[in-house]
Short mmCIF file of C-alpha atoms and ligand atoms in Angstrom, two decimals:
data_model
loop_
_atom_site.label_atom_id
_atom_site.label_comp_id
_atom_site.label_asym_id
_atom_site.label_seq_id
_atom_site.Cartn_x
_atom_site.Cartn_y
_atom_site.Cartn_z
CA UNK P 1034 -26.98 -1.98 -25.71
CA UNK P 1035 -26.83 -5.92 -26.11
CA UNK P 1036 -25.65 -7.67 -22.81
CA UNK P 1037 -24.93 -10.88 -21.64
CA UNK P 1038 -28.06 -12.48 -19.99
CA UNK P 1039 -26.24 -13.26 -16.79
CA UNK P 1040 -24.55 -9.58 -16.66
CA UNK P 1041 -28.10 -8.15 -17.06
CA UNK P 1042 -29.57 -9.98 -14.25
CA UNK P 1043 -26.47 -9.13 -12.30
CA UNK P 1044 -26.62 -5.56 -13.04
CA UNK P 1045 -30.12 -5.45 -11.85
CA UNK P 1046 -29.48 -6.54 -8.48
CA UNK P 1047 -30.42 -10.29 -8.53
CA UNK P 1048 -27.32 -11.44 -7.36
CA UNK P 1049 -23.78 -12.59 -8.31
CA UNK P 1050 -22.99 -13.92 -11.20
CA UNK P 1051 -22.44 -17.58 -9.99
CA UNK P 1052 -25.83 -17.16 -8.02
CA UNK P 1053 -27.65 -16.73 -11.62
CA UNK P 1054 -25.81 -18.93 -13.68
CA UNK P 1055 -27.29 -21.39 -11.14
CA UNK P 1056 -30.93 -20.04 -11.52
CA UNK P 1057 -30.87 -19.93 -15.04
CA UNK P 1058 -29.66 -23.25 -15.25
CA UNK P 1059 -32.72 -24.14 -13.64
CA UNK P 1060 -34.77 -22.89 -15.91
CA UNK P 1061 -36.08 -20.04 -13.59
CA UNK P 1062 -35.34 -17.44 -16.23
CA UNK P 1063 -37.36 -16.50 -19.97
CA UNK P 1064 -36.27 -14.40 -22.44
CA UNK P 1065 -38.64 -13.17 -25.13
CA UNK P 1066 -41.35 -15.87 -23.26
CA UNK P 1067 -38.55 -18.87 -23.71
CA UNK P 1068 -36.99 -20.34 -20.94
CA UNK P 1069 -33.03 -19.87 -21.44
CA UNK P 1070 -30.47 -21.86 -20.11
CA UNK P 1071 -27.74 -20.25 -21.25
CA UNK P 1072 -26.15 -17.49 -19.25
CA UNK P 1073 -24.33 -16.14 -22.43
CA UNK P 1074 -27.67 -15.54 -23.93
CA UNK P 1075 -27.47 -12.03 -25.79
CA UNK P 1076 -30.36 -9.53 -24.61
CA UNK P 1077 -31.19 -6.33 -26.23
CA UNK P 1078 -32.16 -4.17 -23.55
CA UNK P 1079 -34.35 -1.79 -25.55
CA UNK P 1080 -36.28 -4.71 -27.00
CA UNK P 1081 -35.85 -8.26 -24.98
CA UNK P 1082 -37.97 -9.00 -21.97
CA UNK P 1083 -36.60 -11.03 -19.62
CA UNK P 1084 -38.97 -12.49 -16.67
CA UNK P 1085 -37.33 -14.28 -13.51
CA UNK P 1086 -39.93 -16.46 -11.57
CA UNK P 1087 -42.66 -15.01 -13.43
CA UNK P 1088 -41.91 -11.04 -12.44
CA UNK P 1089 -40.34 -8.98 -15.49
CA UNK P 1090 -36.90 -7.54 -14.98
CA UNK P 1091 -36.62 -4.41 -16.84
CA UNK P 1092 -33.41 -2.92 -17.33
CA UNK P 1093 -32.88 0.54 -16.21
CA UNK P 1094 -29.68 2.09 -15.43
CA UNK P 1095 -28.90 2.91 -11.84
CA UNK P 1096 -27.97 6.29 -10.91
CA UNK P 1097 -26.58 7.51 -7.54
CA UNK P 1098 -26.31 10.97 -5.86
CA UNK P 1099 -25.60 12.32 -2.49
CA UNK P 1100 -27.24 15.86 -1.19
CA UNK P 1101 -26.68 18.11 1.77
CA UNK P 1102 -30.32 17.88 2.80
CA UNK P 1103 -31.34 21.18 4.50
CA UNK P 1104 -33.29 21.28 7.89
CA UNK P 1105 -37.29 21.74 7.02
CA UNK P 1106 -37.48 19.23 4.10
CA UNK P 1107 -39.36 15.83 4.58
CA UNK P 1108 -36.93 12.66 3.61
CA UNK P 1109 -39.90 11.30 1.48
CA UNK P 1110 -40.31 10.71 -2.23
CA UNK P 1111 -43.69 12.87 -2.20
CA UNK P 1112 -46.26 14.76 -0.02
CA UNK P 1113 -49.07 17.08 -0.67
CA UNK P 1114 -47.96 19.95 1.65
CA UNK P 1115 -44.48 19.85 2.51
CA UNK P 1116 -41.26 20.05 0.53
CA UNK P 1117 -39.56 16.27 -0.11
CA UNK P 1118 -36.09 15.80 -0.51
CA UNK P 1119 -36.77 15.11 -4.49
CA UNK P 1120 -37.92 18.38 -5.00
CA UNK P 1121 -34.92 19.49 -5.29
CA UNK P 1122 -34.16 16.86 -8.53
CA UNK P 1123 -35.62 17.61 -11.82
CA UNK P 1124 -38.52 14.74 -12.53
CA UNK P 1125 -38.45 14.84 -15.96
CA UNK P 1126 -34.85 12.97 -15.74
CA UNK P 1127 -36.37 9.86 -13.95
CA UNK P 1128 -38.81 9.08 -11.99
CA UNK P 1129 -37.80 5.87 -9.66
CA UNK P 1130 -35.33 7.71 -7.48
CA UNK P 1131 -35.47 7.20 -3.66
CA UNK P 1132 -33.62 8.14 -0.44
CA UNK P 1133 -31.93 5.61 1.00
CA UNK P 1134 -32.87 6.11 5.06
CA UNK P 1135 -34.27 8.79 6.59
CA UNK P 1136 -33.15 12.01 8.20
CA UNK P 1137 -35.57 13.91 10.60
CA UNK P 1138 -37.25 16.77 8.85
CA UNK P 1139 -34.78 19.63 11.35
CA UNK P 1140 -31.67 17.29 10.32
CA UNK P 1141 -29.02 18.46 7.71
CA UNK P 1142 -26.36 16.47 5.92
CA UNK P 1143 -25.72 13.60 4.02
CA UNK P 1144 -28.76 11.18 1.99
CA UNK P 1145 -27.81 8.72 -1.01
CA UNK P 1146 -30.49 9.32 -3.76
CA UNK P 1147 -30.39 6.41 -5.91
CA UNK P 1148 -32.84 4.00 -7.83
CA UNK P 1149 -30.81 1.23 -7.04
CA UNK P 1150 -32.92 -0.57 -4.33
CA UNK P 1151 -30.56 -4.00 -3.83
CA UNK P 1152 -28.22 -1.59 -2.36
CA UNK P 1153 -30.81 0.18 -0.33
CA UNK P 1154 -31.92 -2.67 0.95
CA UNK P 1155 -28.26 -3.95 1.55
CA UNK P 1156 -27.16 -0.34 3.53
CA UNK P 1157 -30.45 -0.23 5.44
CA UNK P 1158 -30.74 -4.02 6.48
CA UNK P 1159 -30.31 -4.36 10.64
CA UNK P 1160 -28.16 -7.01 10.26
CA UNK P 1161 -25.50 -5.39 8.54
CA UNK P 1162 -24.71 -2.80 10.99
CA UNK P 1163 -23.69 -0.23 8.93
CA UNK P 1164 -21.63 2.67 10.70
CA UNK P 1165 -23.52 6.11 10.33
CA UNK P 1166 -21.56 9.29 11.66
CA UNK P 1167 -22.95 12.28 12.61
CA UNK P 1168 -21.95 16.05 13.49
CA UNK P 1169 -24.17 16.87 16.71
CA UNK P 1170 -24.58 19.96 19.07
CA UNK P 1171 -25.97 18.85 22.77
CA UNK P 1172 -26.99 21.14 25.05
CA UNK P 1173 -25.06 20.73 28.57
CA UNK P 1174 -21.36 19.53 28.85
CA UNK P 1175 -20.70 16.02 27.81
CA UNK P 1176 -18.32 14.06 30.25
CA UNK P 1177 -16.60 10.80 30.26
CA UNK P 1178 -19.54 9.20 31.88
CA UNK P 1179 -21.53 10.34 29.13
CA UNK P 1180 -19.30 8.37 26.13
CA UNK P 1181 -19.01 5.27 28.85
CA UNK P 1182 -22.84 5.36 28.94
CA UNK P 1183 -22.42 5.61 24.61
CA UNK P 1184 -19.45 2.84 24.48
CA UNK P 1185 -21.55 0.75 26.87
CA UNK P 1186 -25.05 0.93 25.20
CA UNK P 1187 -28.03 3.00 26.37
CA UNK P 1188 -31.63 1.88 27.02
CA UNK P 1189 -33.54 4.40 25.30
CA UNK P 1190 -36.58 5.43 26.89
CA UNK P 1191 -40.11 4.28 25.14
CA UNK P 1192 -41.51 6.94 22.26
CA UNK P 1193 -45.51 7.33 21.78
CA UNK P 1194 -46.87 3.98 21.32
CA UNK P 1195 -44.07 1.96 22.14
CA UNK P 1196 -44.86 3.06 25.81
CA UNK P 1197 -48.29 0.94 25.47
CA UNK P 1198 -46.56 -2.09 23.91
CA UNK P 1199 -43.80 -2.20 26.86
CA UNK P 1200 -46.18 -1.39 29.79
CA UNK P 1201 -48.49 -4.41 28.20
CA UNK P 1202 -45.36 -6.84 27.80
CA UNK P 1203 -44.74 -5.77 31.60
CA UNK P 1204 -40.98 -6.19 30.87
CA UNK P 1205 -38.51 -5.37 33.93
CA UNK P 1206 -37.48 -2.25 32.71
CA UNK P 1207 -41.00 -0.51 31.55
CA UNK P 1208 -39.60 1.96 30.14
CA UNK P 1209 -36.62 1.04 27.94
CA UNK P 1210 -37.86 0.69 24.39
CA UNK P 1211 -34.57 -0.79 23.59
CA UNK P 1212 -31.01 -1.22 24.39
CA UNK P 1213 -28.83 0.76 21.97
CA UNK P 1214 -25.95 -0.89 20.25
CA UNK P 1215 -22.93 0.30 21.60
CA UNK P 1216 -21.84 3.51 19.69
CA UNK P 1217 -18.59 6.12 19.65
CA UNK P 1218 -18.95 9.93 20.88
CA UNK P 1219 -16.08 11.69 20.32
CA UNK P 1220 -15.50 15.41 22.20
CA UNK P 1221 -14.93 18.01 18.83
CA UNK P 1222 -15.53 21.37 21.05
CA UNK P 1223 -16.98 21.83 24.74
CA UNK P 1224 -18.67 25.38 24.56
CA UNK P 1225 -18.92 26.08 28.05
CA UNK P 1226 -20.46 29.65 27.91
CA UNK P 1227 -23.06 28.36 25.90
CA UNK P 1228 -22.77 25.08 28.02
CA UNK P 1229 -23.22 23.43 24.80
CA UNK P 1230 -20.86 20.79 23.48
CA UNK P 1231 -20.28 19.76 19.81
CA UNK P 1232 -19.18 16.32 19.32
CA UNK P 1233 -19.19 13.60 16.51
CA UNK P 1234 -21.34 10.31 17.14
CA UNK P 1235 -21.15 6.97 15.47
CA UNK P 1236 -24.05 4.32 15.41
CA UNK P 1237 -24.34 1.29 14.14
CA UNK P 1238 -28.14 1.24 13.43
CA UNK P 1239 -30.92 3.52 12.78
CA UNK P 1240 -33.95 3.35 14.78
CA UNK P 1241 -36.80 5.98 14.83
CA UNK P 1242 -34.71 9.53 16.15
CA UNK P 1243 -32.21 7.53 17.38
CA UNK P 1244 -29.45 10.20 17.95
CA UNK P 1245 -31.96 12.47 19.54
CA UNK P 1246 -33.05 9.84 22.00
CA UNK P 1247 -29.53 8.80 22.74
CA UNK P 1248 -28.49 12.14 23.84
CA UNK P 1249 -32.11 12.28 25.65
CA UNK P 1250 -31.34 9.22 27.67
CA UNK P 1251 -27.84 10.77 29.05
CA UNK P 1252 -30.18 14.44 29.58
CA UNK P 1253 -28.15 16.45 27.30
CA UNK P 1254 -31.19 17.25 24.39
CA UNK P 1255 -29.93 17.82 20.49
CA UNK P 1256 -29.93 21.23 19.10
CA UNK P 1257 -28.48 20.51 16.09
CA UNK P 1258 -27.91 16.92 14.08
CA UNK P 1259 -25.88 16.80 10.61
CA UNK P 1260 -25.32 13.30 9.03
CA UNK P 1261 -21.83 12.99 7.84
CA UNK P 1262 -21.26 9.78 6.84
CA UNK P 1263 -23.13 6.34 5.85
CA UNK P 1264 -20.82 3.20 5.19
CA UNK P 1265 -18.12 4.21 2.83
CA UNK P 1266 -19.85 7.31 1.74
CA UNK P 1267 -18.55 10.87 3.27
CA UNK P 1268 -20.88 14.11 2.85
CA UNK P 1269 -18.93 16.28 0.16
CA UNK P 1270 -18.60 19.34 2.28
CA UNK P 1271 -18.40 21.48 -0.68
CA UNK P 1272 -22.07 20.66 -1.06
CA UNK P 1273 -23.96 23.63 -0.35
CA UNK P 1274 -27.18 22.71 1.87
CA UNK P 1275 -29.84 21.78 -0.72
CA UNK P 1276 -27.10 20.85 -3.27
CA UNK P 1277 -26.58 17.36 -4.86
CA UNK P 1278 -24.35 15.51 -7.41
CA UNK P 1279 -23.58 12.56 -8.70
CA UNK P 1280 -21.37 9.83 -6.78
CA UNK P 1281 -17.82 9.06 -8.94
CA UNK P 1282 -17.20 5.84 -10.31
CA UNK P 1283 -14.45 5.25 -6.70
CA UNK P 1284 -17.52 6.24 -4.51
CA UNK P 1285 -20.16 4.09 -6.24
CA UNK P 1286 -17.66 0.99 -5.91
CA UNK P 1287 -16.80 1.96 -2.16
CA UNK P 1288 -20.45 2.26 -1.17
CA UNK P 1289 -21.03 -1.08 -2.67
CA UNK P 1290 -18.55 -3.06 -0.94
N1 URA R 2105 -31.32 10.20 14.42
C1 URA R 2105 -31.80 10.94 14.90
O1 URA R 2105 -32.62 11.28 15.93
N2 URA R 2105 -32.63 11.82 13.60
C2 URA R 2105 -31.95 11.46 12.51
O2 URA R 2105 -32.95 12.70 11.74
C3 URA R 2105 -31.10 10.93 12.54
C4 URA R 2105 -30.64 9.89 13.11
#
C-alpha cells in the first residue's frame, strides 16, 4: 500500500496531521535514509523505511477487539502458569495485541484488546478521566448515605505496602491512601432476603482494586464485579464469557473521540 508520509505517521499515532506536517518540515523524519521535508512524499508501507528522531516507525494496521472477560483469567499478555486474556486469541494471527487497562482476576466484562498504543495511552491517562461503568453486587443494603459518600469522594483505606508509605509520611489521616474522585452509584435492585444490593457504579479513574476498595470503605464488600463500559465503548451483551469480536467502524471512531 502507498500512502502520503503525513498520513503514514498519523496512522501510527504520532500526532495530528498538522503537528506531523510541522515536524516533517523541521527535518525530524527520514524516508529510506534521507531527510524528507515534503508531507506528500509517497511511502510504500511494505518496502520503505521511515524513522522519526532516529526511531524506526514500522507501518502496522491497527486492530481493535472487545472481549467479555470471564472470571479466573488474568488481564495480562502472558503468564507461565495461569490463563491470560490473550490465550483466547489466536497468536498466529498477530502477536502485538494487548489489553487496555486491567480487570481483576475474579472480575468479568469488557476489555478492549488492541495494538494501538496511542489509543491505550489516551484511555488510561489519569488526566483524561475516562468514565468506566460497572455492574456490581455488594453485600448489604445500599442506602442514600452510601450514594452520597460516593458522590462526595470517598477516603480509601491504604492497602498492603501503601500503609507503610502513608505511615512514614505521617499524614493526618494515616489510614487513607487517597481520596477517590466523585463517583456515581445507582441502585438497580435491593435483595432484602439475601441482604445484597445490585448497583451500577461509574468511576473516572482506575486505581488498583478501585471499586472493591470504594465498596469496602462503605462496609459493603463486593461479591461480583463486571465492567460494562469504558469511555464510549459499551460491552456487547450478546458476547458470552470468553467470546470476543472485532469492533465496528463506528465503535472505533467513537472510542477514539
Ligand atoms: N475495580 C476493581 O476493584 N477491580 C477491577 O477489576 C476493576 C475495578
